[in-house]
PDB file of C-alpha atoms in Angstrom:
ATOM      1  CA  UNK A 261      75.133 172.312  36.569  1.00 54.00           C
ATOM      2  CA  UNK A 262      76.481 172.918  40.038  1.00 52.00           C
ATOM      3  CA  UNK A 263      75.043 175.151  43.189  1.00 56.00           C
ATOM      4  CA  UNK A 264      76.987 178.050  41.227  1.00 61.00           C
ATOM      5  CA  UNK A 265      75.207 177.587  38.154  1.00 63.00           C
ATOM      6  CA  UNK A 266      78.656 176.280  36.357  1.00 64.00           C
ATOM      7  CA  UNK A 267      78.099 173.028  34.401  1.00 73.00           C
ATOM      8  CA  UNK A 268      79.290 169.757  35.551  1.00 80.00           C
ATOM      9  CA  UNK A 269      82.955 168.711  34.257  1.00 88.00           C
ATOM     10  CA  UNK A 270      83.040 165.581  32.296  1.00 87.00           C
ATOM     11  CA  UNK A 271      84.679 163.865  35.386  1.00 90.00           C
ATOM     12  CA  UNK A 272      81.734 165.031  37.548  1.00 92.00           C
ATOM     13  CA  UNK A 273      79.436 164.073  34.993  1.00 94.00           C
ATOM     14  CA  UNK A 274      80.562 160.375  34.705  1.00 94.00           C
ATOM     15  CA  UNK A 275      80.911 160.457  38.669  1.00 96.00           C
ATOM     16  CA  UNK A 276      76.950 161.338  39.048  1.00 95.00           C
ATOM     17  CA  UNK A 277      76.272 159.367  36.149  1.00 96.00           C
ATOM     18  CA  UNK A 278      77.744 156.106  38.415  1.00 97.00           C
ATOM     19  CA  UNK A 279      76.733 156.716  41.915  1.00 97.00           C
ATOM     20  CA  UNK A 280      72.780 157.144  40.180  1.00 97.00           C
ATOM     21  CA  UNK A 281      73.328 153.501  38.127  1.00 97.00           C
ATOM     22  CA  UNK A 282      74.903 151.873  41.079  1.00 97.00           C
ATOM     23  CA  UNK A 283      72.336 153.960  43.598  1.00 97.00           C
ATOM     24  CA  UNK A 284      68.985 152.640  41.071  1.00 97.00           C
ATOM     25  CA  UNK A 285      70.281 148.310  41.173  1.00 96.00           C
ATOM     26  CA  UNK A 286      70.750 148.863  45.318  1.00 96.00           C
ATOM     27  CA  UNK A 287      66.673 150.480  44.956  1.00 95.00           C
ATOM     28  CA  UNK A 288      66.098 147.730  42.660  1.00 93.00           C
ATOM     29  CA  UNK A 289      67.514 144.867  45.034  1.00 89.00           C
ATOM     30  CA  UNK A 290      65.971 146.351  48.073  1.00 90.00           C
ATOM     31  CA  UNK A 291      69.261 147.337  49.793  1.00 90.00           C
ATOM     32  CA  UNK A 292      69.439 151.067  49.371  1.00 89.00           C
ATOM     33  CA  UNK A 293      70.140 151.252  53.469  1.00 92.00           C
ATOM     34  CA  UNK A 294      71.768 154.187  54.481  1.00 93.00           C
ATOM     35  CA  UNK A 295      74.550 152.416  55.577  1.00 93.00           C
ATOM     36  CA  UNK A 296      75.023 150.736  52.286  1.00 94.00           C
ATOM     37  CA  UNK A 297      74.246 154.354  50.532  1.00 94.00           C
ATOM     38  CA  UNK A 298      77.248 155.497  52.357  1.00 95.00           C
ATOM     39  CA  UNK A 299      79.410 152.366  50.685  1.00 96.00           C
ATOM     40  CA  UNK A 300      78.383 154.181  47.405  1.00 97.00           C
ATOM     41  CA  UNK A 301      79.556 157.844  48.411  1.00 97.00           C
ATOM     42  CA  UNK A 302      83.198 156.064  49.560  1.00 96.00           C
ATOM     43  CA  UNK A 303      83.438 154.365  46.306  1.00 97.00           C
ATOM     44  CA  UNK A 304      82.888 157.658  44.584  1.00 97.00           C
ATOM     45  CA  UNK A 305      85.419 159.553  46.553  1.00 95.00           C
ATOM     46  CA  UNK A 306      87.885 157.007  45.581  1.00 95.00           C
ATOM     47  CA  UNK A 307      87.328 156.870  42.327  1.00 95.00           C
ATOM     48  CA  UNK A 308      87.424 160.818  41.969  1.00 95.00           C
ATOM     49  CA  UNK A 309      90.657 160.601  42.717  1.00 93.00           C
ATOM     50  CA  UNK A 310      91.448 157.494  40.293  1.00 93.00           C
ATOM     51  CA  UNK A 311      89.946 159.263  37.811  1.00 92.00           C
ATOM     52  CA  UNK A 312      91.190 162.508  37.679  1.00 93.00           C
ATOM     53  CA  UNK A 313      94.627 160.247  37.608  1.00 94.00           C
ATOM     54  CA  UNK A 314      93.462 159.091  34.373  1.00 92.00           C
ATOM     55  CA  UNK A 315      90.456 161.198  32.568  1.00 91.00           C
ATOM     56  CA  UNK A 316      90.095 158.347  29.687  1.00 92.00           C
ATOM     57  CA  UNK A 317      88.849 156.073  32.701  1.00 92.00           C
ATOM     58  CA  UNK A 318      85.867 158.257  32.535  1.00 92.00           C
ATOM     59  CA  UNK A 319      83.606 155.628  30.511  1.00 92.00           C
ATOM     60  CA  UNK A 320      84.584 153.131  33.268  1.00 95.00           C
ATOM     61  CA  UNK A 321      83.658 154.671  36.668  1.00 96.00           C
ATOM     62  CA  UNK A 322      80.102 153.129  36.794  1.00 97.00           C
ATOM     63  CA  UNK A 323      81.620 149.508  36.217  1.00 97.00           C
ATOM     64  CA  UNK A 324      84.228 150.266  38.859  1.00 97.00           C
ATOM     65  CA  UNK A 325      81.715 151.739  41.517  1.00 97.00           C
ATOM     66  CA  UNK A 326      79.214 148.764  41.166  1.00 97.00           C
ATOM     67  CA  UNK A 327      82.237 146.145  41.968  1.00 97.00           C
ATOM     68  CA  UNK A 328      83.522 148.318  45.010  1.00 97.00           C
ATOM     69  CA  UNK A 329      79.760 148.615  46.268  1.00 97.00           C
ATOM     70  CA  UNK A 330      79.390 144.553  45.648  1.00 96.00           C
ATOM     71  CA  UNK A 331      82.678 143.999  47.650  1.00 96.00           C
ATOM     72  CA  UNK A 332      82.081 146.159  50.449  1.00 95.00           C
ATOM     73  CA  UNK A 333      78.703 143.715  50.523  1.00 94.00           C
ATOM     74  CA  UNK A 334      80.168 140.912  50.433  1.00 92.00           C
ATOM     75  CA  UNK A 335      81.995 141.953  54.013  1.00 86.00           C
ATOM     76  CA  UNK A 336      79.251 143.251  55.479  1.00 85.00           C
ATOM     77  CA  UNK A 337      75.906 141.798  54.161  1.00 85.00           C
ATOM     78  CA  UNK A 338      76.636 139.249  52.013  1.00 89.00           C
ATOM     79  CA  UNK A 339      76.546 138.763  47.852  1.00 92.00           C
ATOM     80  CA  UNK A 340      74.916 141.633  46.363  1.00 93.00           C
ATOM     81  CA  UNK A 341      73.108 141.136  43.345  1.00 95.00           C
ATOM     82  CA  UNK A 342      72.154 138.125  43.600  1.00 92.00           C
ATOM     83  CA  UNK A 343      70.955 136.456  40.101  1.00 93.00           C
ATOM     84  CA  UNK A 344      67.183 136.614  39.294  1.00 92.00           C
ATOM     85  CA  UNK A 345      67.803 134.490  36.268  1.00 91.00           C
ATOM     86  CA  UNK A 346      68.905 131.044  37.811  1.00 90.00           C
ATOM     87  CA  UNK A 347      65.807 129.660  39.465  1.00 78.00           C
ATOM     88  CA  UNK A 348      67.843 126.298  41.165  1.00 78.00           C
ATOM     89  CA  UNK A 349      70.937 125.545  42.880  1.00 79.00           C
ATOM     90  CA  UNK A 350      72.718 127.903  45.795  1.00 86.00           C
ATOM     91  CA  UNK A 351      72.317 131.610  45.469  1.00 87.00           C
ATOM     92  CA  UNK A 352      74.723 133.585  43.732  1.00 92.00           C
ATOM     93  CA  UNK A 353      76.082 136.929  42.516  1.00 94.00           C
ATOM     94  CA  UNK A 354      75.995 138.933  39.611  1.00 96.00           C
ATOM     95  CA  UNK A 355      79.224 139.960  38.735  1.00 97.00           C
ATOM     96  CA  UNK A 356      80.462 142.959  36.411  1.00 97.00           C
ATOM     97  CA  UNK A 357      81.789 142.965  32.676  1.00 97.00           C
ATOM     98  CA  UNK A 358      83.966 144.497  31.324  1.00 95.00           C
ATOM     99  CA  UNK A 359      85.540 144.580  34.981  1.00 90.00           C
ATOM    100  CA  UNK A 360      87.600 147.927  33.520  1.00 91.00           C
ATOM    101  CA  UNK A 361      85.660 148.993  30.348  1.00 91.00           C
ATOM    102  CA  UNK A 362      82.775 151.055  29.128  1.00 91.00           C
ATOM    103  CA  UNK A 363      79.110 149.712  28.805  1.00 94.00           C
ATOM    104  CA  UNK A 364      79.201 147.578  32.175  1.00 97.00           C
ATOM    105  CA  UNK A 365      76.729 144.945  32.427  1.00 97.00           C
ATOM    106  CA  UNK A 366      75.766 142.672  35.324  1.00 97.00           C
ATOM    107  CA  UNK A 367      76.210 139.133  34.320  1.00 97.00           C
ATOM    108  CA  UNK A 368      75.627 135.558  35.356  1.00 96.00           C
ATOM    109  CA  UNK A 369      78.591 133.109  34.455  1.00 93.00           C
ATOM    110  CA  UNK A 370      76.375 130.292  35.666  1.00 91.00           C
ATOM    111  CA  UNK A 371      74.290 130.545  32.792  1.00 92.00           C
ATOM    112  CA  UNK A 372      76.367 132.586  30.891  1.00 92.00           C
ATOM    113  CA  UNK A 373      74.401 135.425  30.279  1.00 95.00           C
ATOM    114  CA  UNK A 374      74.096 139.320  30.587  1.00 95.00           C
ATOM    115  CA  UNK A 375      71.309 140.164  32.732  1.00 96.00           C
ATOM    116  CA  UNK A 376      71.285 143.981  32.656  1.00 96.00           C
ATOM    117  CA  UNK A 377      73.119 146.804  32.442  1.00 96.00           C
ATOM    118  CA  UNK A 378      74.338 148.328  35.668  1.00 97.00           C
ATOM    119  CA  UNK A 379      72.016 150.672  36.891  1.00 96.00           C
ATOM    120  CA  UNK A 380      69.143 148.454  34.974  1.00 96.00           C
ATOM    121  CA  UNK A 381      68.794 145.607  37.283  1.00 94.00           C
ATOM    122  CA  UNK A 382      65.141 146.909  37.982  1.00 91.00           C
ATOM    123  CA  UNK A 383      64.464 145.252  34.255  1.00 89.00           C
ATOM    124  CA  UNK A 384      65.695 142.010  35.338  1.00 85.00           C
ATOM    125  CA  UNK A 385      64.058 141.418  38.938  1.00 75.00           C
ATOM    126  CA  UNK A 386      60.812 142.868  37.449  1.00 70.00           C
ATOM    127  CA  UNK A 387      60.528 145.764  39.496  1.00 62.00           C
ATOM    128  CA  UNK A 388      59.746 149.563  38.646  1.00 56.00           C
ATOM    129  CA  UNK A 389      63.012 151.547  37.956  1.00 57.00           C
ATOM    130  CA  UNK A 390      63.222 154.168  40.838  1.00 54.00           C
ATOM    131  CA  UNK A 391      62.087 157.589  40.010  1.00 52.00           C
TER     132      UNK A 391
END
């Protein structure tokens, strides 16, 4: 529901719905700055719009939010997730599949698997999920 007591639209159901999956893998990687909190509100804002452009996008705003928030990282802090699963070689990034579909998962090509779901990350680096 919102302050008036209305309940949420689908759109601003699937918008919440992303900024708290995108908002629990920053907690879970450490990074939940409020500078980098801020990326996640400007992602949101845009995608409002995209969305409201096309309503069946719905299912896809949480995918779309985590790969603005990891680009807007890239340019300012650097690759964000990195992957917990490969233990050797040079750092790297997670990166998002589907990159436009439902179900989004974060995913390492280097070992070509699916480490978590986005806003699940906290499963994969062993940490608590935030509360």
């Amino acid at each position: 529901m919102d302050s008036t007591g209305n309940p949420l639209s689908p759109l601003e159901q699937a918008l919440h719905a992303a900024r708290a999956r995108v908002l629990a893998d920053l907690i879970a990687g450490q990074v939940a700055q409020a500078d980098v909190v801020s990326l996640v509100e400007d992602s949101v804002v845009q995608r409002r719009w995209w969305v409201e452009q096309w309503p069946e996008g719905a299912g896809f705003v949480a995918g779309l939010v985590a790969q603005d928030v990891q680009d807007a990282l890239l340019e300012r802090h650097g690759r964000w997730p990195l992957c917990p699963v490969c233990g050797s070689g040079d750092p790297h990034a997670l990166d998002v599949e589907p990159e436009l579909g439902p179900d989004p998962h974060w995913v390492c090509h280097q070992a070509g698997v699916k480490v978590a779901a986005v806003g699940s990350l906290h499963s994969a680096t062993g940490g608590n999920p935030p509360s």
